[in-house]
């Protein structure tokens, strides 16, 4: 997005400059001399620099893409060379914990859960005459 804010005003300014400066002028560089409008020359120079900048950026980007592909292939090779029995069994929900994590060890060992017995409540005299409509909660063993 920032490239748009830089490229768009520069491009518009170059187009306006080229439209305003159409009269041919004699131009020289070192020993070469030619006749051209300054607007066309500005557009040609801008296109040359834009192409040079784009090519240099693509050289860097392609190098990074090659490095990423090579690292991904190396990772696949290393994962394929690992035997399945060496990998510790992971419990669901702890996939991001390290293998030697105390949290993983505590989670893996079953902890006994003790629930206190439900207190016996004597039914009210009105409830004894009517049948019970609510189901009883399951008892824990």
mmCIF file of N, CA and C in Angstrom:
data_model
loop_
_atom_site.group_PDB
_atom_site.id
_atom_site.type_symbol
_atom_site.label_atom_id
_atom_site.label_comp_id
_atom_site.label_asym_id
_atom_site.label_seq_id
_atom_site.Cartn_x
_atom_site.Cartn_y
_atom_site.Cartn_z
ATOM 1 N N UNK A 1 0.819 -1.186 0.000
ATOM 2 C CA UNK A 1 0.000 0.000 0.000
ATOM 3 C C UNK A 1 0.868 1.257 0.000
ATOM 4 N N UNK A 2 1.996 1.186 0.726
ATOM 5 C CA UNK A 2 2.858 2.358 0.767
ATOM 6 C C UNK A 2 3.488 2.616 -0.602
ATOM 7 N N UNK A 3 3.731 1.537 -1.358
ATOM 8 C CA UNK A 3 4.273 1.727 -2.708
ATOM 9 C C UNK A 3 3.290 2.494 -3.577
ATOM 10 N N UNK A 4 2.000 2.270 -3.355
ATOM 11 C CA UNK A 4 0.989 2.990 -4.129
ATOM 12 C C UNK A 4 1.035 4.479 -3.812
ATOM 13 N N UNK A 5 1.229 4.825 -2.533
ATOM 14 C CA UNK A 5 1.288 6.232 -2.141
ATOM 15 C C UNK A 5 2.548 6.923 -2.659
ATOM 16 N N UNK A 6 3.590 6.160 -2.955
ATOM 17 C CA UNK A 6 4.808 6.744 -3.503
ATOM 18 C C UNK A 6 4.771 6.721 -5.033
ATOM 19 N N UNK A 7 4.383 5.596 -5.605
ATOM 20 C CA UNK A 7 4.433 5.424 -7.054
ATOM 21 C C UNK A 7 3.389 6.268 -7.778
ATOM 22 N N UNK A 8 2.195 6.332 -7.249
ATOM 23 C CA UNK A 8 1.116 7.043 -7.931
ATOM 24 C C UNK A 8 1.403 8.540 -8.093
ATOM 25 N N UNK A 9 1.789 9.275 -7.038
ATOM 26 C CA UNK A 9 2.084 10.701 -7.248
ATOM 27 C C UNK A 9 3.272 10.944 -8.177
ATOM 28 N N UNK A 10 4.300 10.110 -8.091
ATOM 29 C CA UNK A 10 5.461 10.286 -8.974
ATOM 30 C C UNK A 10 5.057 10.031 -10.425
ATOM 31 N N UNK A 11 4.260 9.015 -10.664
ATOM 32 C CA UNK A 11 3.809 8.719 -12.024
ATOM 33 C C UNK A 11 2.935 9.848 -12.574
ATOM 34 N N UNK A 12 2.032 10.339 -11.757
ATOM 35 C CA UNK A 12 1.168 11.451 -12.199
ATOM 36 C C UNK A 12 2.009 12.685 -12.495
ATOM 37 N N UNK A 13 2.991 12.982 -11.649
ATOM 38 C CA UNK A 13 3.857 14.140 -11.885
ATOM 39 C C UNK A 13 4.653 13.975 -13.175
ATOM 40 N N UNK A 14 5.149 12.772 -13.449
ATOM 41 C CA UNK A 14 5.892 12.540 -14.694
ATOM 42 C C UNK A 14 5.003 12.700 -15.922
ATOM 43 N N UNK A 15 3.777 12.219 -15.838
ATOM 44 C CA UNK A 15 2.863 12.345 -16.975
ATOM 45 C C UNK A 15 2.520 13.814 -17.217
ATOM 46 N N UNK A 16 2.296 14.563 -16.151
ATOM 47 C CA UNK A 16 2.012 15.995 -16.309
ATOM 48 C C UNK A 16 3.232 16.707 -16.892
ATOM 49 N N UNK A 17 4.428 16.358 -16.407
ATOM 50 C CA UNK A 17 5.655 16.963 -16.935
ATOM 51 C C UNK A 17 5.826 16.651 -18.414
ATOM 52 N N UNK A 18 5.564 15.394 -18.807
ATOM 53 C CA UNK A 18 5.695 15.013 -20.212
ATOM 54 C C UNK A 18 4.663 15.724 -21.081
ATOM 55 N N UNK A 19 3.466 15.938 -20.540
ATOM 56 C CA UNK A 19 2.425 16.612 -21.321
ATOM 57 C C UNK A 19 2.732 18.098 -21.484
ATOM 58 N N UNK A 20 3.346 18.702 -20.475
ATOM 59 C CA UNK A 20 3.637 20.140 -20.543
ATOM 60 C C UNK A 20 4.900 20.454 -21.341
ATOM 61 N N UNK A 21 5.827 19.529 -21.430
ATOM 62 C CA UNK A 21 7.109 19.779 -22.109
ATOM 63 C C UNK A 21 7.217 18.911 -23.356
ATOM 64 N N UNK A 22 6.503 19.327 -24.402
ATOM 65 C CA UNK A 22 6.519 18.548 -25.642
ATOM 66 C C UNK A 22 7.400 19.174 -26.717
ATOM 67 N N UNK A 23 7.878 20.353 -26.509
ATOM 68 C CA UNK A 23 8.709 21.010 -27.526
ATOM 69 C C UNK A 23 10.069 20.317 -27.613
ATOM 70 N N UNK A 24 10.568 20.058 -28.835
ATOM 71 C CA UNK A 24 11.870 19.404 -28.959
ATOM 72 C C UNK A 24 13.001 20.336 -28.511
ATOM 73 N N UNK A 25 13.932 19.753 -27.811
ATOM 74 C CA UNK A 25 15.087 20.477 -27.293
ATOM 75 C C UNK A 25 16.330 19.664 -27.646
ATOM 76 N N UNK A 26 17.438 20.374 -27.924
ATOM 77 C CA UNK A 26 18.671 19.650 -28.194
ATOM 78 C C UNK A 26 19.292 19.253 -26.862
ATOM 79 N N UNK A 27 19.503 17.955 -26.704
ATOM 80 C CA UNK A 27 20.056 17.405 -25.462
ATOM 81 C C UNK A 27 21.425 16.821 -25.749
ATOM 82 N N UNK A 28 22.304 16.841 -24.757
ATOM 83 C CA UNK A 28 23.629 16.260 -24.947
ATOM 84 C C UNK A 28 24.063 15.582 -23.652
ATOM 85 N N UNK A 29 24.852 14.542 -23.842
ATOM 86 C CA UNK A 29 25.438 13.826 -22.711
ATOM 87 C C UNK A 29 26.824 13.401 -23.157
ATOM 88 N N UNK A 30 27.821 13.867 -22.482
ATOM 89 C CA UNK A 30 29.216 13.702 -22.879
ATOM 90 C C UNK A 30 29.377 14.186 -24.319
ATOM 91 N N UNK A 31 29.633 13.289 -25.274
ATOM 92 C CA UNK A 31 29.823 13.724 -26.654
ATOM 93 C C UNK A 31 28.597 13.469 -27.527
ATOM 94 N N UNK A 32 27.586 12.821 -26.983
ATOM 95 C CA UNK A 32 26.400 12.518 -27.769
ATOM 96 C C UNK A 32 25.425 13.690 -27.712
ATOM 97 N N UNK A 33 24.802 13.964 -28.853
ATOM 98 C CA UNK A 33 23.804 15.029 -28.934
ATOM 99 C C UNK A 33 22.607 14.506 -29.698
ATOM 100 N N UNK A 34 21.420 14.841 -29.231
ATOM 101 C CA UNK A 34 20.189 14.441 -29.909
ATOM 102 C C UNK A 34 19.103 15.450 -29.584
ATOM 103 N N UNK A 35 18.035 15.358 -30.336
ATOM 104 C CA UNK A 35 16.901 16.248 -30.156
ATOM 105 C C UNK A 35 15.719 15.419 -29.693
ATOM 106 N N UNK A 36 15.143 15.836 -28.552
ATOM 107 C CA UNK A 36 13.993 15.127 -27.984
ATOM 108 C C UNK A 36 13.273 16.064 -27.034
ATOM 109 N N UNK A 37 12.083 15.705 -26.697
ATOM 110 C CA UNK A 37 11.367 16.526 -25.714
ATOM 111 C C UNK A 37 11.779 16.086 -24.307
ATOM 112 N N UNK A 38 11.875 17.002 -23.363
ATOM 113 C CA UNK A 38 12.265 16.645 -21.997
ATOM 114 C C UNK A 38 11.264 15.698 -21.334
ATOM 115 N N UNK A 39 10.009 15.792 -21.707
ATOM 116 C CA UNK A 39 8.995 14.917 -21.126
ATOM 117 C C UNK A 39 9.216 13.461 -21.495
ATOM 118 N N UNK A 40 9.519 13.226 -22.774
ATOM 119 C CA UNK A 40 9.780 11.859 -23.223
ATOM 120 C C UNK A 40 11.049 11.323 -22.559
ATOM 121 N N UNK A 41 12.058 12.169 -22.444
ATOM 122 C CA UNK A 41 13.293 11.753 -21.791
ATOM 123 C C UNK A 41 13.025 11.397 -20.321
ATOM 124 N N UNK A 42 12.220 12.207 -19.636
ATOM 125 C CA UNK A 42 11.902 11.917 -18.227
ATOM 126 C C UNK A 42 11.147 10.598 -18.102
ATOM 127 N N UNK A 43 10.202 10.352 -19.000
ATOM 128 C CA UNK A 43 9.461 9.093 -18.956
ATOM 129 C C UNK A 43 10.373 7.897 -19.220
ATOM 130 N N UNK A 44 11.305 8.010 -20.181
ATOM 131 C CA UNK A 44 12.233 6.918 -20.478
ATOM 132 C C UNK A 44 13.170 6.643 -19.297
ATOM 133 N N UNK A 45 13.666 7.707 -18.675
ATOM 134 C CA UNK A 45 14.556 7.527 -17.521
ATOM 135 C C UNK A 45 13.792 6.889 -16.355
ATOM 136 N N UNK A 46 12.572 7.333 -16.127
ATOM 137 C CA UNK A 46 11.761 6.755 -15.040
ATOM 138 C C UNK A 46 11.477 5.283 -15.302
ATOM 139 N N UNK A 47 11.150 4.933 -16.551
ATOM 140 C CA UNK A 47 10.889 3.529 -16.878
ATOM 141 C C UNK A 47 12.151 2.688 -16.705
ATOM 142 N N UNK A 48 13.302 3.230 -17.061
ATOM 143 C CA UNK A 48 14.559 2.509 -16.895
ATOM 144 C C UNK A 48 14.858 2.257 -15.415
ATOM 145 N N UNK A 49 14.703 3.279 -14.578
ATOM 146 C CA UNK A 49 14.956 3.108 -13.149
ATOM 147 C C UNK A 49 13.928 2.193 -12.495
ATOM 148 N N UNK A 50 12.690 2.259 -12.938
ATOM 149 C CA UNK A 50 11.655 1.370 -12.383
ATOM 150 C C UNK A 50 11.975 -0.089 -12.707
ATOM 151 N N UNK A 51 12.390 -0.351 -13.956
ATOM 152 C CA UNK A 51 12.728 -1.719 -14.348
ATOM 153 C C UNK A 51 13.966 -2.210 -13.597
ATOM 154 N N UNK A 52 14.947 -1.348 -13.404
ATOM 155 C CA UNK A 52 16.153 -1.733 -12.666
ATOM 156 C C UNK A 52 15.823 -2.042 -11.209
ATOM 157 N N UNK A 53 15.002 -1.226 -10.578
ATOM 158 C CA UNK A 53 14.608 -1.466 -9.185
ATOM 159 C C UNK A 53 13.794 -2.736 -9.040
ATOM 160 N N UNK A 54 12.883 -2.965 -9.968
ATOM 161 C CA UNK A 54 12.064 -4.182 -9.913
ATOM 162 C C UNK A 54 12.923 -5.430 -10.086
ATOM 163 N N UNK A 55 13.883 -5.372 -10.988
ATOM 164 C CA UNK A 55 14.759 -6.525 -11.209
ATOM 165 C C UNK A 55 15.607 -6.809 -9.974
ATOM 166 N N UNK A 56 16.113 -5.760 -9.321
ATOM 167 C CA UNK A 56 16.933 -5.995 -8.128
ATOM 168 C C UNK A 56 16.101 -6.552 -6.980
ATOM 169 N N UNK A 57 14.866 -6.124 -6.843
ATOM 170 C CA UNK A 57 13.995 -6.669 -5.798
ATOM 171 C C UNK A 57 13.678 -8.131 -6.090
ATOM 172 N N UNK A 58 13.408 -8.459 -7.350
ATOM 173 C CA UNK A 58 13.086 -9.841 -7.686
ATOM 174 C C UNK A 58 14.268 -10.776 -7.481
ATOM 175 N N UNK A 59 15.492 -10.271 -7.670
ATOM 176 C CA UNK A 59 16.670 -11.114 -7.406
ATOM 177 C C UNK A 59 16.684 -11.514 -5.940
ATOM 178 N N UNK A 60 16.421 -10.564 -5.049
ATOM 179 C CA UNK A 60 16.409 -10.853 -3.608
ATOM 180 C C UNK A 60 15.241 -11.770 -3.254
ATOM 181 N N UNK A 61 14.075 -11.513 -3.803
ATOM 182 C CA UNK A 61 12.892 -12.320 -3.492
ATOM 183 C C UNK A 61 13.074 -13.756 -3.980
ATOM 184 N N UNK A 62 13.576 -13.927 -5.183
ATOM 185 C CA UNK A 62 13.787 -15.281 -5.696
ATOM 186 C C UNK A 62 14.814 -16.046 -4.878
ATOM 187 N N UNK A 63 15.839 -15.354 -4.386
ATOM 188 C CA UNK A 63 16.829 -16.004 -3.530
ATOM 189 C C UNK A 63 16.178 -16.482 -2.235
ATOM 190 N N UNK A 64 15.297 -15.665 -1.655
ATOM 191 C CA UNK A 64 14.609 -16.059 -0.422
ATOM 192 C C UNK A 64 13.644 -17.221 -0.674
ATOM 193 N N UNK A 65 12.965 -17.212 -1.811
ATOM 194 C CA UNK A 65 12.052 -18.310 -2.146
ATOM 195 C C UNK A 65 12.839 -19.608 -2.292
ATOM 196 N N UNK A 66 14.004 -19.548 -2.951
ATOM 197 C CA UNK A 66 14.839 -20.739 -3.092
ATOM 198 C C UNK A 66 15.304 -21.255 -1.738
ATOM 199 N N UNK A 67 15.708 -20.356 -0.850
ATOM 200 C CA UNK A 67 16.144 -20.769 0.481
ATOM 201 C C UNK A 67 15.001 -21.407 1.257
ATOM 202 N N UNK A 68 13.800 -20.857 1.143
ATOM 203 C CA UNK A 68 12.647 -21.415 1.858
ATOM 204 C C UNK A 68 12.293 -22.800 1.320
ATOM 205 N N UNK A 69 12.330 -22.980 0.017
ATOM 206 C CA UNK A 69 12.041 -24.299 -0.557
ATOM 207 C C UNK A 69 13.078 -25.323 -0.137
ATOM 208 N N UNK A 70 14.350 -24.915 -0.126
ATOM 209 C CA UNK A 70 15.413 -25.826 0.280
ATOM 210 C C UNK A 70 15.253 -26.222 1.750
ATOM 211 N N UNK A 71 14.900 -25.256 2.612
ATOM 212 C CA UNK A 71 14.702 -25.559 4.036
ATOM 213 C C UNK A 71 13.491 -26.462 4.239
ATOM 214 N N UNK A 72 12.443 -26.242 3.470
ATOM 215 C CA UNK A 72 11.254 -27.093 3.576
ATOM 216 C C UNK A 72 11.558 -28.521 3.133
ATOM 217 N N UNK A 73 12.330 -28.670 2.066
ATOM 218 C CA UNK A 73 12.704 -30.005 1.609
ATOM 219 C C UNK A 73 13.587 -30.704 2.640
ATOM 220 N N UNK A 74 14.495 -29.954 3.263
ATOM 221 C CA UNK A 74 15.347 -30.535 4.296
ATOM 222 C C UNK A 74 14.516 -30.962 5.508
ATOM 223 N N UNK A 75 13.521 -30.164 5.862
ATOM 224 C CA UNK A 75 12.639 -30.515 6.967
ATOM 225 C C UNK A 75 11.852 -31.785 6.662
ATOM 226 N N UNK A 76 11.346 -31.905 5.439
ATOM 227 C CA UNK A 76 10.632 -33.130 5.052
ATOM 228 C C UNK A 76 11.545 -34.353 5.123
ATOM 229 N N UNK A 77 12.779 -34.184 4.665
ATOM 230 C CA UNK A 77 13.732 -35.293 4.703
ATOM 231 C C UNK A 77 14.029 -35.708 6.139
ATOM 232 N N UNK A 78 14.232 -34.730 7.021
ATOM 233 C CA UNK A 78 14.522 -35.044 8.419
ATOM 234 C C UNK A 78 13.328 -35.695 9.108
ATOM 235 N N UNK A 79 12.125 -35.215 8.825
ATOM 236 C CA UNK A 79 10.933 -35.825 9.426
ATOM 237 C C UNK A 79 10.733 -37.252 8.923
ATOM 238 N N UNK A 80 11.044 -37.490 7.661
ATOM 239 C CA UNK A 80 10.888 -38.835 7.116
ATOM 240 C C UNK A 80 11.929 -39.784 7.691
ATOM 241 N N UNK A 81 13.089 -39.258 8.064
ATOM 242 C CA UNK A 81 14.135 -40.132 8.607
ATOM 243 C C UNK A 81 13.909 -40.478 10.071
ATOM 244 N N UNK A 82 13.045 -39.751 10.764
ATOM 245 C CA UNK A 82 12.753 -40.071 12.159
ATOM 246 C C UNK A 82 11.884 -41.318 12.237
ATOM 247 N N UNK A 83 12.255 -42.279 13.097
ATOM 248 C CA UNK A 83 11.368 -43.428 13.272
ATOM 249 C C UNK A 83 10.145 -43.014 14.083
ATOM 250 N N UNK A 84 9.049 -43.675 13.815
ATOM 251 C CA UNK A 84 7.789 -43.343 14.490
ATOM 252 C C UNK A 84 7.827 -43.682 15.974
ATOM 253 N N UNK A 85 8.625 -44.682 16.387
ATOM 254 C CA UNK A 85 8.646 -45.099 17.784
ATOM 255 C C UNK A 85 9.401 -44.124 18.664
ATOM 256 N N UNK A 86 10.279 -43.286 18.105
ATOM 257 C CA UNK A 86 11.028 -42.327 18.906
ATOM 258 C C UNK A 86 10.174 -41.167 19.373
ATOM 259 N N UNK A 87 9.143 -40.863 18.642
ATOM 260 C CA UNK A 87 8.297 -39.732 19.002
ATOM 261 C C UNK A 87 7.409 -40.122 20.180
ATOM 262 N N UNK A 88 7.412 -39.336 21.263
ATOM 263 C CA UNK A 88 6.546 -39.671 22.391
ATOM 264 C C UNK A 88 5.084 -39.466 22.024
ATOM 265 N N UNK A 89 4.250 -40.288 22.609
ATOM 266 C CA UNK A 89 2.816 -40.170 22.334
ATOM 267 C C UNK A 89 2.314 -38.883 22.966
ATOM 268 N N UNK A 90 1.605 -38.111 22.205
ATOM 269 C CA UNK A 90 1.081 -36.846 22.690
ATOM 270 C C UNK A 90 -0.397 -36.987 22.992
ATOM 271 N N UNK A 91 -0.784 -36.396 24.079
ATOM 272 C CA UNK A 91 -2.187 -36.383 24.427
ATOM 273 C C UNK A 91 -2.859 -35.245 23.679
ATOM 274 N N UNK A 92 -4.117 -35.391 23.344
ATOM 275 C CA UNK A 92 -4.783 -34.304 22.626
ATOM 276 C C UNK A 92 -4.858 -33.070 23.511
ATOM 277 N N UNK A 93 -4.637 -31.927 22.925
ATOM 278 C CA UNK A 93 -4.700 -30.675 23.650
ATOM 279 C C UNK A 93 -3.346 -30.187 24.117
ATOM 280 N N UNK A 94 -2.328 -31.021 24.075
ATOM 281 C CA UNK A 94 -0.993 -30.609 24.509
ATOM 282 C C UNK A 94 0.011 -30.725 23.370
ATOM 283 N N UNK A 95 -0.377 -30.372 22.193
ATOM 284 C CA UNK A 95 0.510 -30.541 21.050
ATOM 285 C C UNK A 95 1.630 -29.517 21.047
ATOM 286 N N UNK A 96 1.464 -28.380 21.711
ATOM 287 C CA UNK A 96 2.508 -27.366 21.668
ATOM 288 C C UNK A 96 3.462 -27.466 22.854
ATOM 289 N N UNK A 97 3.203 -28.324 23.819
ATOM 290 C CA UNK A 97 4.081 -28.446 24.976
ATOM 291 C C UNK A 97 5.318 -29.254 24.610
ATOM 292 N N UNK A 98 6.489 -28.875 25.144
ATOM 293 C CA UNK A 98 7.696 -29.664 24.886
ATOM 294 C C UNK A 98 7.565 -31.062 25.480
ATOM 295 N N UNK A 99 8.322 -32.010 24.951
ATOM 296 C CA UNK A 99 8.199 -33.401 25.379
ATOM 297 C C UNK A 99 8.610 -33.598 26.834
ATOM 298 N N UNK A 100 9.549 -32.807 27.338
ATOM 299 C CA UNK A 100 9.999 -32.974 28.717
ATOM 300 C C UNK A 100 9.340 -31.965 29.669
ATOM 301 N N UNK A 101 8.223 -31.416 29.283
ATOM 302 C CA UNK A 101 7.541 -30.415 30.091
ATOM 303 C C UNK A 101 6.902 -31.048 31.328
ATOM 304 N N UNK A 102 7.057 -30.419 32.509
ATOM 305 C CA UNK A 102 6.397 -30.954 33.693
ATOM 306 C C UNK A 102 4.881 -30.908 33.566
ATOM 307 N N UNK A 103 4.380 -29.950 32.815
ATOM 308 C CA UNK A 103 2.933 -29.856 32.603
ATOM 309 C C UNK A 103 2.434 -31.084 31.851
ATOM 310 N N UNK A 104 3.202 -31.520 30.843
ATOM 311 C CA UNK A 104 2.826 -32.698 30.070
ATOM 312 C C UNK A 104 2.866 -33.946 30.939
ATOM 313 N N UNK A 105 3.889 -34.036 31.798
ATOM 314 C CA UNK A 105 3.992 -35.201 32.680
ATOM 315 C C UNK A 105 2.854 -35.224 33.694
ATOM 316 N N UNK A 106 2.508 -34.066 34.237
ATOM 317 C CA UNK A 106 1.412 -34.009 35.204
ATOM 318 C C UNK A 106 0.075 -34.322 34.537
ATOM 319 N N UNK A 107 -0.081 -33.887 33.306
ATOM 320 C CA UNK A 107 -1.328 -34.132 32.590
ATOM 321 C C UNK A 107 -1.444 -35.598 32.195
ATOM 322 N N UNK A 108 -0.304 -36.231 31.903
ATOM 323 C CA UNK A 108 -0.315 -37.616 31.437
ATOM 324 C C UNK A 108 -0.601 -38.598 32.568
ATOM 325 N N UNK A 109 -0.174 -38.292 33.807
ATOM 326 C CA UNK A 109 -0.432 -39.216 34.913
ATOM 327 C C UNK A 109 -1.855 -39.019 35.392
ATOM 328 N N UNK A 110 -2.622 -40.099 35.513
ATOM 329 C CA UNK A 110 -4.018 -39.946 35.944
ATOM 330 C C UNK A 110 -4.074 -39.555 37.423
ATOM 331 N N UNK A 111 -4.842 -38.564 37.707
ATOM 332 C CA UNK A 111 -5.037 -38.102 39.075
ATOM 333 C C UNK A 111 -6.364 -38.640 39.579
ATOM 334 N N UNK A 112 -6.377 -39.241 40.771
ATOM 335 C CA UNK A 112 -7.647 -39.733 41.298
ATOM 336 C C UNK A 112 -8.552 -38.553 41.653
ATOM 337 N N UNK A 113 -9.791 -38.701 41.277
ATOM 338 C CA UNK A 113 -10.771 -37.657 41.563
ATOM 339 C C UNK A 113 -11.692 -38.174 42.656
ATOM 340 N N UNK A 114 -11.688 -37.490 43.767
ATOM 341 C CA UNK A 114 -12.548 -37.896 44.874
ATOM 342 C C UNK A 114 -13.728 -36.942 44.952
ATOM 343 N N UNK A 115 -14.876 -37.513 44.970
ATOM 344 C CA UNK A 115 -16.078 -36.689 45.132
ATOM 345 C C UNK A 115 -16.742 -37.087 46.436
ATOM 346 N N UNK A 116 -17.140 -36.117 47.216
ATOM 347 C CA UNK A 116 -17.800 -36.458 48.479
ATOM 348 C C UNK A 116 -19.178 -37.058 48.193
ATOM 349 N N UNK A 117 -19.598 -37.961 49.047
ATOM 350 C CA UNK A 117 -20.924 -38.546 48.827
ATOM 351 C C UNK A 117 -22.011 -37.486 49.016
ATOM 352 N N UNK A 118 -23.056 -37.648 48.257
ATOM 353 C CA UNK A 118 -24.165 -36.700 48.350
ATOM 354 C C UNK A 118 -24.891 -36.909 49.678
ATOM 355 N N UNK A 119 -25.207 -35.819 50.372
ATOM 356 C CA UNK A 119 -25.915 -35.969 51.656
ATOM 357 C C UNK A 119 -27.339 -36.456 51.428
ATOM 358 N N UNK A 120 -27.757 -37.314 52.313
ATOM 359 C CA UNK A 120 -29.127 -37.829 52.241
ATOM 360 C C UNK A 120 -30.068 -36.791 52.839
ATOM 361 N N UNK A 121 -31.060 -36.455 52.074
ATOM 362 C CA UNK A 121 -32.053 -35.480 52.533
ATOM 363 C C UNK A 121 -33.362 -36.217 52.720
ATOM 364 N N UNK A 122 -33.953 -36.010 53.871
ATOM 365 C CA UNK A 122 -35.246 -36.650 54.147
ATOM 366 C C UNK A 122 -36.310 -35.945 53.338
ATOM 367 N N UNK A 123 -37.181 -36.700 52.677
ATOM 368 C CA UNK A 123 -38.224 -36.057 51.870
ATOM 369 C C UNK A 123 -39.240 -35.362 52.778
ATOM 370 N N UNK A 124 -39.768 -34.301 52.251
ATOM 371 C CA UNK A 124 -40.802 -33.566 52.980
ATOM 372 C C UNK A 124 -42.080 -34.397 52.984
ATOM 373 N N UNK A 125 -42.962 -34.193 53.955
ATOM 374 C CA UNK A 125 -44.186 -34.991 54.012
ATOM 375 C C UNK A 125 -45.061 -34.823 52.776
ATOM 376 N N UNK A 126 -45.081 -33.640 52.153
ATOM 377 C CA UNK A 126 -45.914 -33.455 50.958
ATOM 378 C C UNK A 126 -45.320 -34.228 49.783
ATOM 379 N N UNK A 127 -43.984 -34.297 49.720
ATOM 380 C CA UNK A 127 -43.336 -34.973 48.603
ATOM 381 C C UNK A 127 -43.494 -36.478 48.705
ATOM 382 N N UNK A 128 -43.723 -37.001 49.904
ATOM 383 C CA UNK A 128 -43.884 -38.442 50.052
ATOM 384 C C UNK A 128 -45.186 -38.907 49.433
ATOM 385 N N UNK A 129 -46.201 -38.070 49.454
ATOM 386 C CA UNK A 129 -47.489 -38.444 48.892
ATOM 387 C C UNK A 129 -47.454 -38.412 47.365
ATOM 388 N N UNK A 130 -46.623 -37.535 46.781
ATOM 389 C CA UNK A 130 -46.567 -37.419 45.319
ATOM 390 C C UNK A 130 -45.354 -38.202 44.800
ATOM 391 N N UNK A 131 -45.480 -38.796 43.609
ATOM 392 C CA UNK A 131 -44.332 -39.502 43.046
ATOM 393 C C UNK A 131 -43.247 -38.493 42.626
ATOM 394 N N UNK A 132 -42.019 -38.913 42.707
ATOM 395 C CA UNK A 132 -40.908 -38.037 42.329
ATOM 396 C C UNK A 132 -40.851 -37.873 40.814
ATOM 397 N N UNK A 133 -40.799 -36.610 40.355
ATOM 398 C CA UNK A 133 -40.768 -36.348 38.925
ATOM 399 C C UNK A 133 -39.379 -35.980 38.426
ATOM 400 N N UNK A 134 -38.495 -35.579 39.334
ATOM 401 C CA UNK A 134 -37.149 -35.211 38.912
ATOM 402 C C UNK A 134 -36.241 -36.445 38.937
ATOM 403 N N UNK A 135 -35.436 -36.621 37.933
ATOM 404 C CA UNK A 135 -34.516 -37.779 37.962
ATOM 405 C C UNK A 135 -33.411 -37.526 38.969
ATOM 406 N N UNK A 136 -32.920 -38.585 39.526
ATOM 407 C CA UNK A 136 -31.831 -38.470 40.482
ATOM 408 C C UNK A 136 -30.505 -38.350 39.735
ATOM 409 N N UNK A 137 -29.576 -37.622 40.290
ATOM 410 C CA UNK A 137 -28.271 -37.524 39.632
ATOM 411 C C UNK A 137 -27.536 -38.853 39.738
ATOM 412 N N UNK A 138 -26.730 -39.178 38.754
ATOM 413 C CA UNK A 138 -26.013 -40.464 38.814
ATOM 414 C C UNK A 138 -25.000 -40.450 39.950
ATOM 415 N N UNK A 139 -24.873 -41.572 40.589
ATOM 416 C CA UNK A 139 -23.936 -41.669 41.708
ATOM 417 C C UNK A 139 -22.556 -42.033 41.180
ATOM 418 N N UNK A 140 -21.567 -41.402 41.744
ATOM 419 C CA UNK A 140 -20.193 -41.641 41.343
ATOM 420 C C UNK A 140 -19.630 -42.797 42.142
ATOM 421 N N UNK A 141 -18.903 -43.668 41.515
ATOM 422 C CA UNK A 141 -18.326 -44.787 42.259
ATOM 423 C C UNK A 141 -16.847 -44.588 42.471
#
